[in-house]
Coordinates of C-alpha atoms and ligand atoms in Angstrom, one line a residue:
Chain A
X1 CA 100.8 210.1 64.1
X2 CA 98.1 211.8 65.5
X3 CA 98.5 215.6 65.2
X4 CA 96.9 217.9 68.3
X5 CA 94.4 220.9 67.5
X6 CA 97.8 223.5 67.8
X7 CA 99.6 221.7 65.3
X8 CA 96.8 221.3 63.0
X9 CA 95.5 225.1 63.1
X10 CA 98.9 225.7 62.1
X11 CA 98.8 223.7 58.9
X12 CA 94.9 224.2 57.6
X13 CA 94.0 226.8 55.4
X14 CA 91.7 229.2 57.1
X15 CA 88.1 227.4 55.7
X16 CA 89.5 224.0 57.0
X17 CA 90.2 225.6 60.3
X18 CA 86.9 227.3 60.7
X19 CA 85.5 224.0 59.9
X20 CA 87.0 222.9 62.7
X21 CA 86.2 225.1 65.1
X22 CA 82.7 224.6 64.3
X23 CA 82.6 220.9 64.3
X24 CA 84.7 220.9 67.7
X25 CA 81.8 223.3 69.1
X26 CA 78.9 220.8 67.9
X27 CA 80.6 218.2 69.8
X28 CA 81.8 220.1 72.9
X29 CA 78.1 220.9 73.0
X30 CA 76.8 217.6 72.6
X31 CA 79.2 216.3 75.8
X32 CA 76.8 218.6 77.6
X33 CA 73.8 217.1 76.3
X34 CA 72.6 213.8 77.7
X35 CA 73.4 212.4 73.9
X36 CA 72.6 209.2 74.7
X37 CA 69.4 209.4 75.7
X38 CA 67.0 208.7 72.5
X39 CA 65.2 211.4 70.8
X40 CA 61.7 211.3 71.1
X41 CA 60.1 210.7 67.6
X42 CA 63.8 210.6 66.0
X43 CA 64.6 208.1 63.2
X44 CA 66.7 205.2 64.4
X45 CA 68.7 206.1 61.8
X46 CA 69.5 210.1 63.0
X47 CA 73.0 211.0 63.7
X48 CA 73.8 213.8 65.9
X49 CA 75.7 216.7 63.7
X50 CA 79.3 216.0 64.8
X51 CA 78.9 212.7 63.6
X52 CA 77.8 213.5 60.2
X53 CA 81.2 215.7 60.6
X54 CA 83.3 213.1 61.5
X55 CA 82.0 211.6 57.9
X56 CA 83.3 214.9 56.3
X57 CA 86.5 215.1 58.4
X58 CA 88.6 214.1 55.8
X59 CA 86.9 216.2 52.7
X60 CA 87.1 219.2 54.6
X61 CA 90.8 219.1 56.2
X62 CA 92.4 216.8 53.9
X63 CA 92.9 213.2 54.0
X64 CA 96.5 213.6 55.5
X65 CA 94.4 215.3 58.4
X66 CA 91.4 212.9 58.5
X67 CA 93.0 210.7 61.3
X68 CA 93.4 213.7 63.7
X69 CA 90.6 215.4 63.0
X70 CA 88.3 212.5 63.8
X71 CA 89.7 211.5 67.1
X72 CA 90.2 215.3 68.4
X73 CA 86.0 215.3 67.7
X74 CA 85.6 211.9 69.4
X75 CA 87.8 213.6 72.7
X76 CA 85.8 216.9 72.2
X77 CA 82.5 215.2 72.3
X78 CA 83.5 212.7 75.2
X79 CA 82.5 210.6 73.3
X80 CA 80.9 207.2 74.8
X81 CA 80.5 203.5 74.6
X82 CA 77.2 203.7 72.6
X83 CA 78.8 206.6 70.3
X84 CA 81.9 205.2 69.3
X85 CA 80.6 202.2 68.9
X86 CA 78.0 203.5 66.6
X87 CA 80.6 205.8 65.1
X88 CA 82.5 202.0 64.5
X89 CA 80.2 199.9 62.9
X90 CA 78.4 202.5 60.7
X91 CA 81.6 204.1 59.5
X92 CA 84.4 203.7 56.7
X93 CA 87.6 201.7 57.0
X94 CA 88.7 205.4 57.8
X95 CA 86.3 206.4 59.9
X96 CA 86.8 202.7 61.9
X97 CA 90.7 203.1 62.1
X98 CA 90.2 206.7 63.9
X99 CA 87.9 205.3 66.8
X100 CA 90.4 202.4 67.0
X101 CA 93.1 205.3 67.4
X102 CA 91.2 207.0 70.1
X103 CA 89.9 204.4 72.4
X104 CA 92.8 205.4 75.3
X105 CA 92.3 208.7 74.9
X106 CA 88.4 208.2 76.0
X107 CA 87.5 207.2 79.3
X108 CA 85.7 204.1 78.6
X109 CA 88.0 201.4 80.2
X110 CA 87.9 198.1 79.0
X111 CA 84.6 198.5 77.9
X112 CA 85.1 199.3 74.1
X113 CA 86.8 195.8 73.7
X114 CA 84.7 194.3 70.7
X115 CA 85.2 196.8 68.9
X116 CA 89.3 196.1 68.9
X117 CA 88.3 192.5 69.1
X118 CA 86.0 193.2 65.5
X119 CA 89.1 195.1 63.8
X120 CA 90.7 192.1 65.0
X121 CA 89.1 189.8 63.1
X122 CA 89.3 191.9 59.6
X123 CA 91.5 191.2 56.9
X124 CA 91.9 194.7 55.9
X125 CA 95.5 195.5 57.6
X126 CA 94.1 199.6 58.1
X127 CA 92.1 198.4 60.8
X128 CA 94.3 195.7 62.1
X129 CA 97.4 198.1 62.2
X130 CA 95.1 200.6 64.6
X131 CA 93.9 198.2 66.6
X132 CA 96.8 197.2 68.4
X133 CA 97.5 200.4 69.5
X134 CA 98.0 201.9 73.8
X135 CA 94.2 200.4 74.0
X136 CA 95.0 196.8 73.4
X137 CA 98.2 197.0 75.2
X138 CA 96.2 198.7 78.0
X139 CA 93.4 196.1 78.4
X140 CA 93.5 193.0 75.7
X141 CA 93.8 189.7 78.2
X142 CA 96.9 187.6 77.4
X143 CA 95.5 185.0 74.6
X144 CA 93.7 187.6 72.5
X145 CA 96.7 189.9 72.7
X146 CA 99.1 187.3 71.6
X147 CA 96.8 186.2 68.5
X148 CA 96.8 189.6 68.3
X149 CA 100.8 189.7 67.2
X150 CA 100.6 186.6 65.4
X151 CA 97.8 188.3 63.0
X152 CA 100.0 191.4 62.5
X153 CA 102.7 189.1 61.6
X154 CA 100.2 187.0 59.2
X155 CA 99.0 189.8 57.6
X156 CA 102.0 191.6 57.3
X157 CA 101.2 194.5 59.6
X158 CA 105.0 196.0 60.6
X159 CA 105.1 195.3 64.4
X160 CA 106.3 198.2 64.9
X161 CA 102.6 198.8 65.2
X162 CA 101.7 197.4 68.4
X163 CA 101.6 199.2 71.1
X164 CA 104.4 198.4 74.1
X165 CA 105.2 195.2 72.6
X166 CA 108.4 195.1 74.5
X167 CA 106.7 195.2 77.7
X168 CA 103.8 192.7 76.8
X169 CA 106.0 190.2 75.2
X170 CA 109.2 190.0 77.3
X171 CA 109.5 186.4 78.9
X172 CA 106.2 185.5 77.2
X173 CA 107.2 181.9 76.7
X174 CA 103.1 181.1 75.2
X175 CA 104.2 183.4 72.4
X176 CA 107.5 182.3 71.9
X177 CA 105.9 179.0 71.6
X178 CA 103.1 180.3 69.5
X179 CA 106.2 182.1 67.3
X180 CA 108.4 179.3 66.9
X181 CA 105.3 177.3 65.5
X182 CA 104.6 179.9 63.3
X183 CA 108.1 179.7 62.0
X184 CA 108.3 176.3 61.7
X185 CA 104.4 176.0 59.8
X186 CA 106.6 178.8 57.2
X187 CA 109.2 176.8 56.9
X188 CA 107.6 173.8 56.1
X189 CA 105.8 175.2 53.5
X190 CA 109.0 176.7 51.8
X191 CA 108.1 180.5 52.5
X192 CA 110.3 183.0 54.8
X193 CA 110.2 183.5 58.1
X194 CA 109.2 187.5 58.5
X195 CA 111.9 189.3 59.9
X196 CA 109.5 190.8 62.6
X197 CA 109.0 187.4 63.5
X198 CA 112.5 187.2 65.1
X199 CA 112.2 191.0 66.4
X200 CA 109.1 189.9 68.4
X201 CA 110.3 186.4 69.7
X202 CA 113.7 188.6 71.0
X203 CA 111.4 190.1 73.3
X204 CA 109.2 187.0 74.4
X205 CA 112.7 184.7 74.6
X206 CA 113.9 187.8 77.4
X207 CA 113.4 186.7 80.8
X208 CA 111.0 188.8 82.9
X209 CA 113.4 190.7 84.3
X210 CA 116.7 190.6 82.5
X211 CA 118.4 190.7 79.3
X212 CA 118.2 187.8 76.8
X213 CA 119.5 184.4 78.0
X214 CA 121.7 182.7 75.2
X215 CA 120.4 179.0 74.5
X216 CA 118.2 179.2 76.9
X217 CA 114.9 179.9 75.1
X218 CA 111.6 179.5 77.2
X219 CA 108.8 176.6 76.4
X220 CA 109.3 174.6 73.3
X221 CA 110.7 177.4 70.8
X222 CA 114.4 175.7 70.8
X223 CA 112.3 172.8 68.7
X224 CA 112.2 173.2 65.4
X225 CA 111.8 176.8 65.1
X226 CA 114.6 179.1 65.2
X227 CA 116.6 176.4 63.7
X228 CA 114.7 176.9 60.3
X229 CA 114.1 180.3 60.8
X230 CA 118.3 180.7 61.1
X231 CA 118.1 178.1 58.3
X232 CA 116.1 180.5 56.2
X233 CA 118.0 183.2 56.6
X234 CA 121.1 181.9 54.9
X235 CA 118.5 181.3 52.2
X236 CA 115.7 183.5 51.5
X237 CA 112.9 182.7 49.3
X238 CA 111.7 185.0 47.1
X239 CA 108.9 187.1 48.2
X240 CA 105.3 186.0 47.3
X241 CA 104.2 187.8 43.9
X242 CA 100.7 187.7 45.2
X243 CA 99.9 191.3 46.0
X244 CA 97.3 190.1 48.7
X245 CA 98.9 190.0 52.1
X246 CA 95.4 189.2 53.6
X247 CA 95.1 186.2 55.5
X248 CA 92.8 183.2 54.3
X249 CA 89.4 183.7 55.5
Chain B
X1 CA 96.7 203.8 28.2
X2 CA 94.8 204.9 31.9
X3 CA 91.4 203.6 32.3
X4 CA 88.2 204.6 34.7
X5 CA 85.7 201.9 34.5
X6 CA 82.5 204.2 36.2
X7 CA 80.3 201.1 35.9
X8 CA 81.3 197.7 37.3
X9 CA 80.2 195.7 40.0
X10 CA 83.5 194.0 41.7
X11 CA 81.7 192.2 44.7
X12 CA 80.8 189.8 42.2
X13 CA 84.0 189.6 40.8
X14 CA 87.4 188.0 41.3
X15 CA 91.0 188.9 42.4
X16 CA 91.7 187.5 38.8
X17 CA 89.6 189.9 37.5
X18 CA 91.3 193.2 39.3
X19 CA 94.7 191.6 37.9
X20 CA 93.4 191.3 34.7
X21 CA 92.1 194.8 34.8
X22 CA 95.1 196.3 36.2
X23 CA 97.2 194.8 33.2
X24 CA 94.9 196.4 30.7
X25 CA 94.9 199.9 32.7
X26 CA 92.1 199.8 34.7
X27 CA 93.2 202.5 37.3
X28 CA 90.1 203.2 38.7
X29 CA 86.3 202.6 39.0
X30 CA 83.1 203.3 40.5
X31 CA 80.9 200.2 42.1
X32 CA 76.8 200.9 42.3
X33 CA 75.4 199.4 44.5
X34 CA 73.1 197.3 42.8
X35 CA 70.4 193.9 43.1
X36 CA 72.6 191.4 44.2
X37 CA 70.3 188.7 42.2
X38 CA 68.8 187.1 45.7
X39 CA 65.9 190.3 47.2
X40 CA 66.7 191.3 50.3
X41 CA 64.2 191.2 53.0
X42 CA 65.4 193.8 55.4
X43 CA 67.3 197.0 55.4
X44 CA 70.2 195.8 57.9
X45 CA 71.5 193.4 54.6
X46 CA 71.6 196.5 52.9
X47 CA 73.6 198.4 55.1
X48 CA 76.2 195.2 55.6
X49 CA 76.3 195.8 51.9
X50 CA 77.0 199.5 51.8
X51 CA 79.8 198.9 54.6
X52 CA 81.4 196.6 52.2
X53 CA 81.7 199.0 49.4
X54 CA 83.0 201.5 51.7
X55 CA 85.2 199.4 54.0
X56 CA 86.1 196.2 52.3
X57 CA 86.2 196.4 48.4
X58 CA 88.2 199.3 48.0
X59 CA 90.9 197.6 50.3
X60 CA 90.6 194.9 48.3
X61 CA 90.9 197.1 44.6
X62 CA 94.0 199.3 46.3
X63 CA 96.1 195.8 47.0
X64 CA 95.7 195.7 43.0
X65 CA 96.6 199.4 42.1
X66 CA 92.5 199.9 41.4
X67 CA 91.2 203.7 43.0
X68 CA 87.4 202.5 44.0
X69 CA 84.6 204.8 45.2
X70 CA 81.0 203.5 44.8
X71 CA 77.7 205.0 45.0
X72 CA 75.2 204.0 47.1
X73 CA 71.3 204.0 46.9
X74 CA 67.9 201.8 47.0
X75 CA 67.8 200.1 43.6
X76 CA 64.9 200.0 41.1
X77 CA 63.7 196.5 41.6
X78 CA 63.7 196.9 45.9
X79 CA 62.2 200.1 46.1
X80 CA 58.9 198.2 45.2
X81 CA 59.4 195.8 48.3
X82 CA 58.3 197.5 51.7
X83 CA 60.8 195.5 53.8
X84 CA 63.7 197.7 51.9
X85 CA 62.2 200.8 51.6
X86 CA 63.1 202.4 55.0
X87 CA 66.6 202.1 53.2
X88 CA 65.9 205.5 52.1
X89 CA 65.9 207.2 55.6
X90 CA 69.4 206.0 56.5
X91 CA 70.8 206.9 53.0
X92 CA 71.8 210.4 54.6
X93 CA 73.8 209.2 56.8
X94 CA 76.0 207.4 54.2
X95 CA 75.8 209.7 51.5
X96 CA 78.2 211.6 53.7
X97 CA 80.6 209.1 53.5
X98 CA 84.0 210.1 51.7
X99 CA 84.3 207.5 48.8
X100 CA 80.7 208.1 47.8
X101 CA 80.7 209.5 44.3
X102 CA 77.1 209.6 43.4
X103 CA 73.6 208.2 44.4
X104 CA 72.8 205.5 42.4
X105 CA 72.0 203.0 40.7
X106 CA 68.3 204.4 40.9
X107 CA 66.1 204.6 37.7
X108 CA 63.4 202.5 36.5
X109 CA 63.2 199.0 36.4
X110 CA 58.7 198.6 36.0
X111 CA 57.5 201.7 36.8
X112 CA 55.4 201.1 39.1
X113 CA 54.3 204.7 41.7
X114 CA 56.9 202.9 44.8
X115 CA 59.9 203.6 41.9
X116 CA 58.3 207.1 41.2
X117 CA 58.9 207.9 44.6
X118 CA 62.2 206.3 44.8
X119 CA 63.6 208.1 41.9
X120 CA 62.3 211.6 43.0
X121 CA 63.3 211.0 46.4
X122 CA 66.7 210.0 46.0
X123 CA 67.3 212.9 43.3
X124 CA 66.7 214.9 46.0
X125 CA 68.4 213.1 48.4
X126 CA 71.7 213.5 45.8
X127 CA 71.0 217.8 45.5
X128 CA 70.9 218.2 49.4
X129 CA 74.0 216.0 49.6
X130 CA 75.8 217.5 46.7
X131 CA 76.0 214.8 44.8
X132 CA 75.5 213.7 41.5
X133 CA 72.9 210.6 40.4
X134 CA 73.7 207.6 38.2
X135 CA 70.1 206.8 36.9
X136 CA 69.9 203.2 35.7
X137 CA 67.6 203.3 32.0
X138 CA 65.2 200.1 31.8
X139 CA 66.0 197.2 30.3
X140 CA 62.2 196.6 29.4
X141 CA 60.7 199.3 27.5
X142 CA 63.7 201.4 27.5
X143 CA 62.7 204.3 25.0
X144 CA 59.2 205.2 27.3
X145 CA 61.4 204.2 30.4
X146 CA 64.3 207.0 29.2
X147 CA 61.5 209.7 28.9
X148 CA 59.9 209.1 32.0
X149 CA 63.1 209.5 33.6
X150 CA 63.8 212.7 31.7
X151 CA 61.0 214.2 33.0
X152 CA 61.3 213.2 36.2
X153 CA 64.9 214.8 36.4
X154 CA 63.4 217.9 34.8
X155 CA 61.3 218.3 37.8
X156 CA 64.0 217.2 40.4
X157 CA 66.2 220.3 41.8
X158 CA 69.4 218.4 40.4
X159 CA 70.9 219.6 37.5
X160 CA 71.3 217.7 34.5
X161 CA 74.6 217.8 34.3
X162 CA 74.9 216.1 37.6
X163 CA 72.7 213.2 35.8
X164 CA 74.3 210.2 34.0
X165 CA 71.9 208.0 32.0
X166 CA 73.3 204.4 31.8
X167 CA 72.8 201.6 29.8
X168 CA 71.7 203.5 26.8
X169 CA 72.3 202.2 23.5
X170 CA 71.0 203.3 19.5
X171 CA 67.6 204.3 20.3
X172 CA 67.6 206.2 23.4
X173 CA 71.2 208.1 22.8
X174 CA 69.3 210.8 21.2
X175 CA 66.8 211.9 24.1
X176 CA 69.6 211.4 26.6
X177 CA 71.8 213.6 24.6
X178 CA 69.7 216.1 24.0
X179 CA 68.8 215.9 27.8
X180 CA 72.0 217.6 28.6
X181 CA 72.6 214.3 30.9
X182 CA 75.7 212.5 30.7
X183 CA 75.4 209.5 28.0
X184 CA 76.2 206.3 29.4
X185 CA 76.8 203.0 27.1
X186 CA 77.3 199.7 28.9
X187 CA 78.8 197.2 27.0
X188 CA 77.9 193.5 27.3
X189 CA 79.3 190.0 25.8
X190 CA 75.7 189.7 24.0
X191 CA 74.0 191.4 22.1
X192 CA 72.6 194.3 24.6
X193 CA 75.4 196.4 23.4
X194 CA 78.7 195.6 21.3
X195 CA 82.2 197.8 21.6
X196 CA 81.9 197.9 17.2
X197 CA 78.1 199.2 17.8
X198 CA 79.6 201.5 21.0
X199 CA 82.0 202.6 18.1
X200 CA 79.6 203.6 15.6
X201 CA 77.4 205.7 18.6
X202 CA 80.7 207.9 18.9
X203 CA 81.5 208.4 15.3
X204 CA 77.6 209.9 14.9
X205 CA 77.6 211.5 18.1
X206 CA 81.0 212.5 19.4
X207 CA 82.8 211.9 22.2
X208 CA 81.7 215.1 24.7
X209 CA 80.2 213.9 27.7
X210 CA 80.2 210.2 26.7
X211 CA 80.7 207.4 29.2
X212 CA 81.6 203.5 28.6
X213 CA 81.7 201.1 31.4
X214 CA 81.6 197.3 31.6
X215 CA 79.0 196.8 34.1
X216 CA 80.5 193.9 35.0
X217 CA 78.5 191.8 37.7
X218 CA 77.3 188.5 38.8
X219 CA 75.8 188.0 34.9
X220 CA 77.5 187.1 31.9
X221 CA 79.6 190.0 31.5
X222 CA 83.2 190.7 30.4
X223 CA 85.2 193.2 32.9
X224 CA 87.7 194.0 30.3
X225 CA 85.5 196.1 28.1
X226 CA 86.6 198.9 28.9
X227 CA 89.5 198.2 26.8
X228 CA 88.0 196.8 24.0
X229 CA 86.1 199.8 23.5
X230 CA 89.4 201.9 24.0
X231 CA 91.3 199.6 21.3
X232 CA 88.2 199.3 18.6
X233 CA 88.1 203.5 18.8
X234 CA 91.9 203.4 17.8
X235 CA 91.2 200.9 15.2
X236 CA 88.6 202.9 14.1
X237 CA 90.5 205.7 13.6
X238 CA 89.8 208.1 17.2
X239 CA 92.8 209.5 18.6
X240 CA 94.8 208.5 22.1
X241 CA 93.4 211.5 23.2
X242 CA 89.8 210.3 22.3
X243 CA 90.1 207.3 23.9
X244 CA 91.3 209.2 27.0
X245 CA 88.6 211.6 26.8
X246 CA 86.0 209.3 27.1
X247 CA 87.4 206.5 29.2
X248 CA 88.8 208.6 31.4
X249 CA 88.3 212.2 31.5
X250 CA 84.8 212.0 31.2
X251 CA 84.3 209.7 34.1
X252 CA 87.0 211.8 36.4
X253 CA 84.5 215.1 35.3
X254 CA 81.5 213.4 36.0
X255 CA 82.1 211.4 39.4
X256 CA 84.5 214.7 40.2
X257 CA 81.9 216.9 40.5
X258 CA 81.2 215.5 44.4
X259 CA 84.4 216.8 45.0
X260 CA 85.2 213.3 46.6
X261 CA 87.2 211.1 44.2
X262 CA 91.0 210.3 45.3
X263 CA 92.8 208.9 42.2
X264 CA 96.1 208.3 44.0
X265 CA 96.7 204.9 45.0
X266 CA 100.1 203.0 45.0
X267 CA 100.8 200.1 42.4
X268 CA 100.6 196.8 43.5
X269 CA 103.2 195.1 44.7
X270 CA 105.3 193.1 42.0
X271 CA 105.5 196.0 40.6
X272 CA 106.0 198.8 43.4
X273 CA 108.2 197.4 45.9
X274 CA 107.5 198.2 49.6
X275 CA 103.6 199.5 48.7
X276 CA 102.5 201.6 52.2
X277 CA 98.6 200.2 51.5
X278 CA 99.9 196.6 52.0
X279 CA 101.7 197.5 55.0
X280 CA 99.1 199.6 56.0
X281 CA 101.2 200.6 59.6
X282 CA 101.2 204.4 58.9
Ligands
ZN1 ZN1 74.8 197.9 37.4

């Protein structure tokens, strides 16, 4: 979880916390500046200083810290479409998960979209765990959110992860269709059907409005799938021994 | 028996190979960027490159219980093409970067004047970042090549003990020794340099600020040597606490002194049930 500036000045040490206060000021100051505009005679490789600081974040405040440092300088900066996704594509696994954690907290609408749609795409479960956070919920259209679940659920990302999943799935009968062919392509193949899986078509298999209806799943999931999902459960396969949850690319 | 390979290229390599090195201890290890065999022709392939050793390898070495940091720099053989060589004025940027260990691998490969100014630059480049250097020795004319990097050093504002020479071997362990570098010995399934001869070095010279690495890559090469090395030391007579001196506590004090290297990360699966990197939902 995120942690706000009260909470952590309360656990640095009193060099990480002047750090801070520094590094919050560099990017308070560069919200005033028209940042954006290019330097005349810079390198098209400079950085202003609060982003060589978000680099540092997590050497100078500890890596438990490195999450909420980062995005407390993205919101002190205000920070925009050009920065974070500068701050995105030239940064770390880390330093990509924290803009992914910050999008809803910057006013950029739906604007920042390919960069969640580009953590999307990765096989490393960091970044696909933090992009289905508030912003996705907030703005991905109905298709990529929904491939969106069924990733998290490939790649083993808990969906406990996404963002208002209740309230996106429920009475989603395209992803209880997409689920129960999910479960029915695991079955097949003699693997288990993630537990998630069921937790997630719960919520598409509600009706818009009210509770679950008994037997009387939406779209084609009452098939094939839950049958050998419930099948599975009375049997479970062992887990794979492969230590590489990653999808195949 | 814990080993820190400080040398190995694992782009090239496979998941067999970080299984393989897990089961004989491999517990960490340091990627240089490197040649990748095919010259680039513009910086941006460098830069996908660099992302990769930042963003996707170590994801993929912590899915096998492997720590990996890298360090990042223009190599010998590109800082003579000028379609790489603006390279150097985004290498600020990334030197930042938290799993960057070191600038390297930079060093000699012709000397020619464009890796002069490579090498001098990028020294610097590693004293204003704090960093130490991992200076690649020749493969050609490797004695001349060693003391022309020496001297080069000498005049750079990094100090030598932030300096690791690598690939030395018999003839050049002297110099680099007496350099008050680290010594580094890569060890190679031909006849570049043997775990018996690596052996032999240590029995003359000791085992103070002496590195082994495998330096594994896309080349004939054996990422496992690590081990050898550790298990023809005991069969030579060293001590466990030899062997852990110099295949790990050396590299952990050398790389250590950027204040950046994180050792703890979570066994793989099979054997750690319930492993928060796989899961990766924190
Ligand atoms: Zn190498």
């Amino acid at each position: 979880m995120l942690k706000s500036r009260e909470e952590l000045d309360a656990e640095l040490g009193g060099a990480a916390r002047a750090w801070l206060d520094e590094a919050l000021a560099e990017a308070a100051h560069d919200a005033e500046a028209a940042h954006d505009a290019p330097r005349p005679g810079a390198s098209p490789y400079a950085s202003p200083p609060w982003e060589l600081r978000y680099a540092a974040a997590g050497r100078r405040c500890g890596p438990e810290h490195a999450d909420s440092v980062r995005s407390l300088l993205l919101v002190a900066a205000r920070a925009t479409l050009p920065s974070v996704t500068r701050l995105y594509e030239q940064g770390t696994a880390a330093e990509r998960r924290a803009v992914l954690l910050t999008l809803h907290r910057l006013d950029l609408g739906p604007t920042a979209l390919p960069l969640v749609e580009d953590a999307l795409r990765a096989n490393d479960t960091r970044l696909v765990a933090a992009a289905v956070g508030p912003y996705a919920a907030d703005h991905l259209d109905p298709h990529a959110w929904r491939h969106a679940v069924l990733k998290c659920l490939f790649t083993e990302v808990p969906v406990a992860a996404i963002a208002r999943l209740g309230e996106r799935a429920r009475g989603d009968a395209e992803l209880a269709r997409m689920l129960g062919d999910f479960a029915a392509e695991r079955t097949a193949a003699g693997r288990t059907v993630p537990e998630d899986l069921r937790t997630v078509l719960g919520h598409a298999r509600r009706t818009p409005t009210g509770p679950t209806t008994p037997g009387a799943a939406p779209g084609g999931v009452a098939r094939t799938a839950p049958a050998g999902a419930d099948a599975h459960r009375a049997t479970p396969t062992p887990a794979p021994a492969a230590p590489a949850p990653t999808e195949e690319s | 028996m814990r080993i820190f390979d400080p040398h190995i290229h694992m782009t090239s390599r496979t998941t067999d190979d970080y299984r393989a090195m897990y089961e004989a201890g491999v517990r960490a290890l340091v990627e240089p960027s490197f040649w990748l065999g095919q010259p680039r022709t513009s910086p941006a392939s460098f830069f996908d490159y660099f992302d990769a050793l930042l963003g996707w390898e170590p994801f993929r070495a912590s899915q096998y219980g492997i720590a990996h940091h890298c360090t990042l720099a223009l190599n010998p053989k590109e800082a003579n093409d000028p379609r790489c060589t603006p390279v150097l004025d985004a290498l600020p940027r990334y030197l930042e970067k938290d799993g960057v260990v070191a600038v390297g691998e930079i060093g000699y490969d012709s000397m020619t004047p464009a890796e002069d100014h490579a090498l001098a630059a990028q020294l610097q480049l590693a004293a204003d970042h704090q960093l130490p250097a991992l200076v690649h020795t020749p493969h050609r004319d490797k004695l001349a090549g060693l003391h022309r990097t020496i001297d080069v050093v000498r005049e750079s504002n990094l100090p030598p003990e932030f300096v690791l020479l690598d690939h030395l071997n018999e003839t050049t362990v002297e110099a680099a020794a007496d350099s008050g570098c680290w010594a580094g010995f890569s060890i190679y399934p031909d006849t570049k340099m043997d775990e018996d001869r690596m052996v032999a070095i240590l029995q003359n010279h000791g085992t103070e600020k002496m590195i082994v690495n495998s330096a594994a890559d896309w080349g004939r090469s054996d990422p496992l040597k690590t081990r050898k090395v550790a298990d023809a030391m005991l069969k030579a007579g060293f001590t466990e606490d030899d062997v852990d001196q110099v295949l790990w506590r050396n590299p952990v004090a050398f790389y250590g002194q950027s204040g950046r290297l994180q050792l703890d990360v979570a066994a793989p699966d099979p054997l750690h049930e319930g492993n928060s990197i796989l899961r990766g939902g924190e």
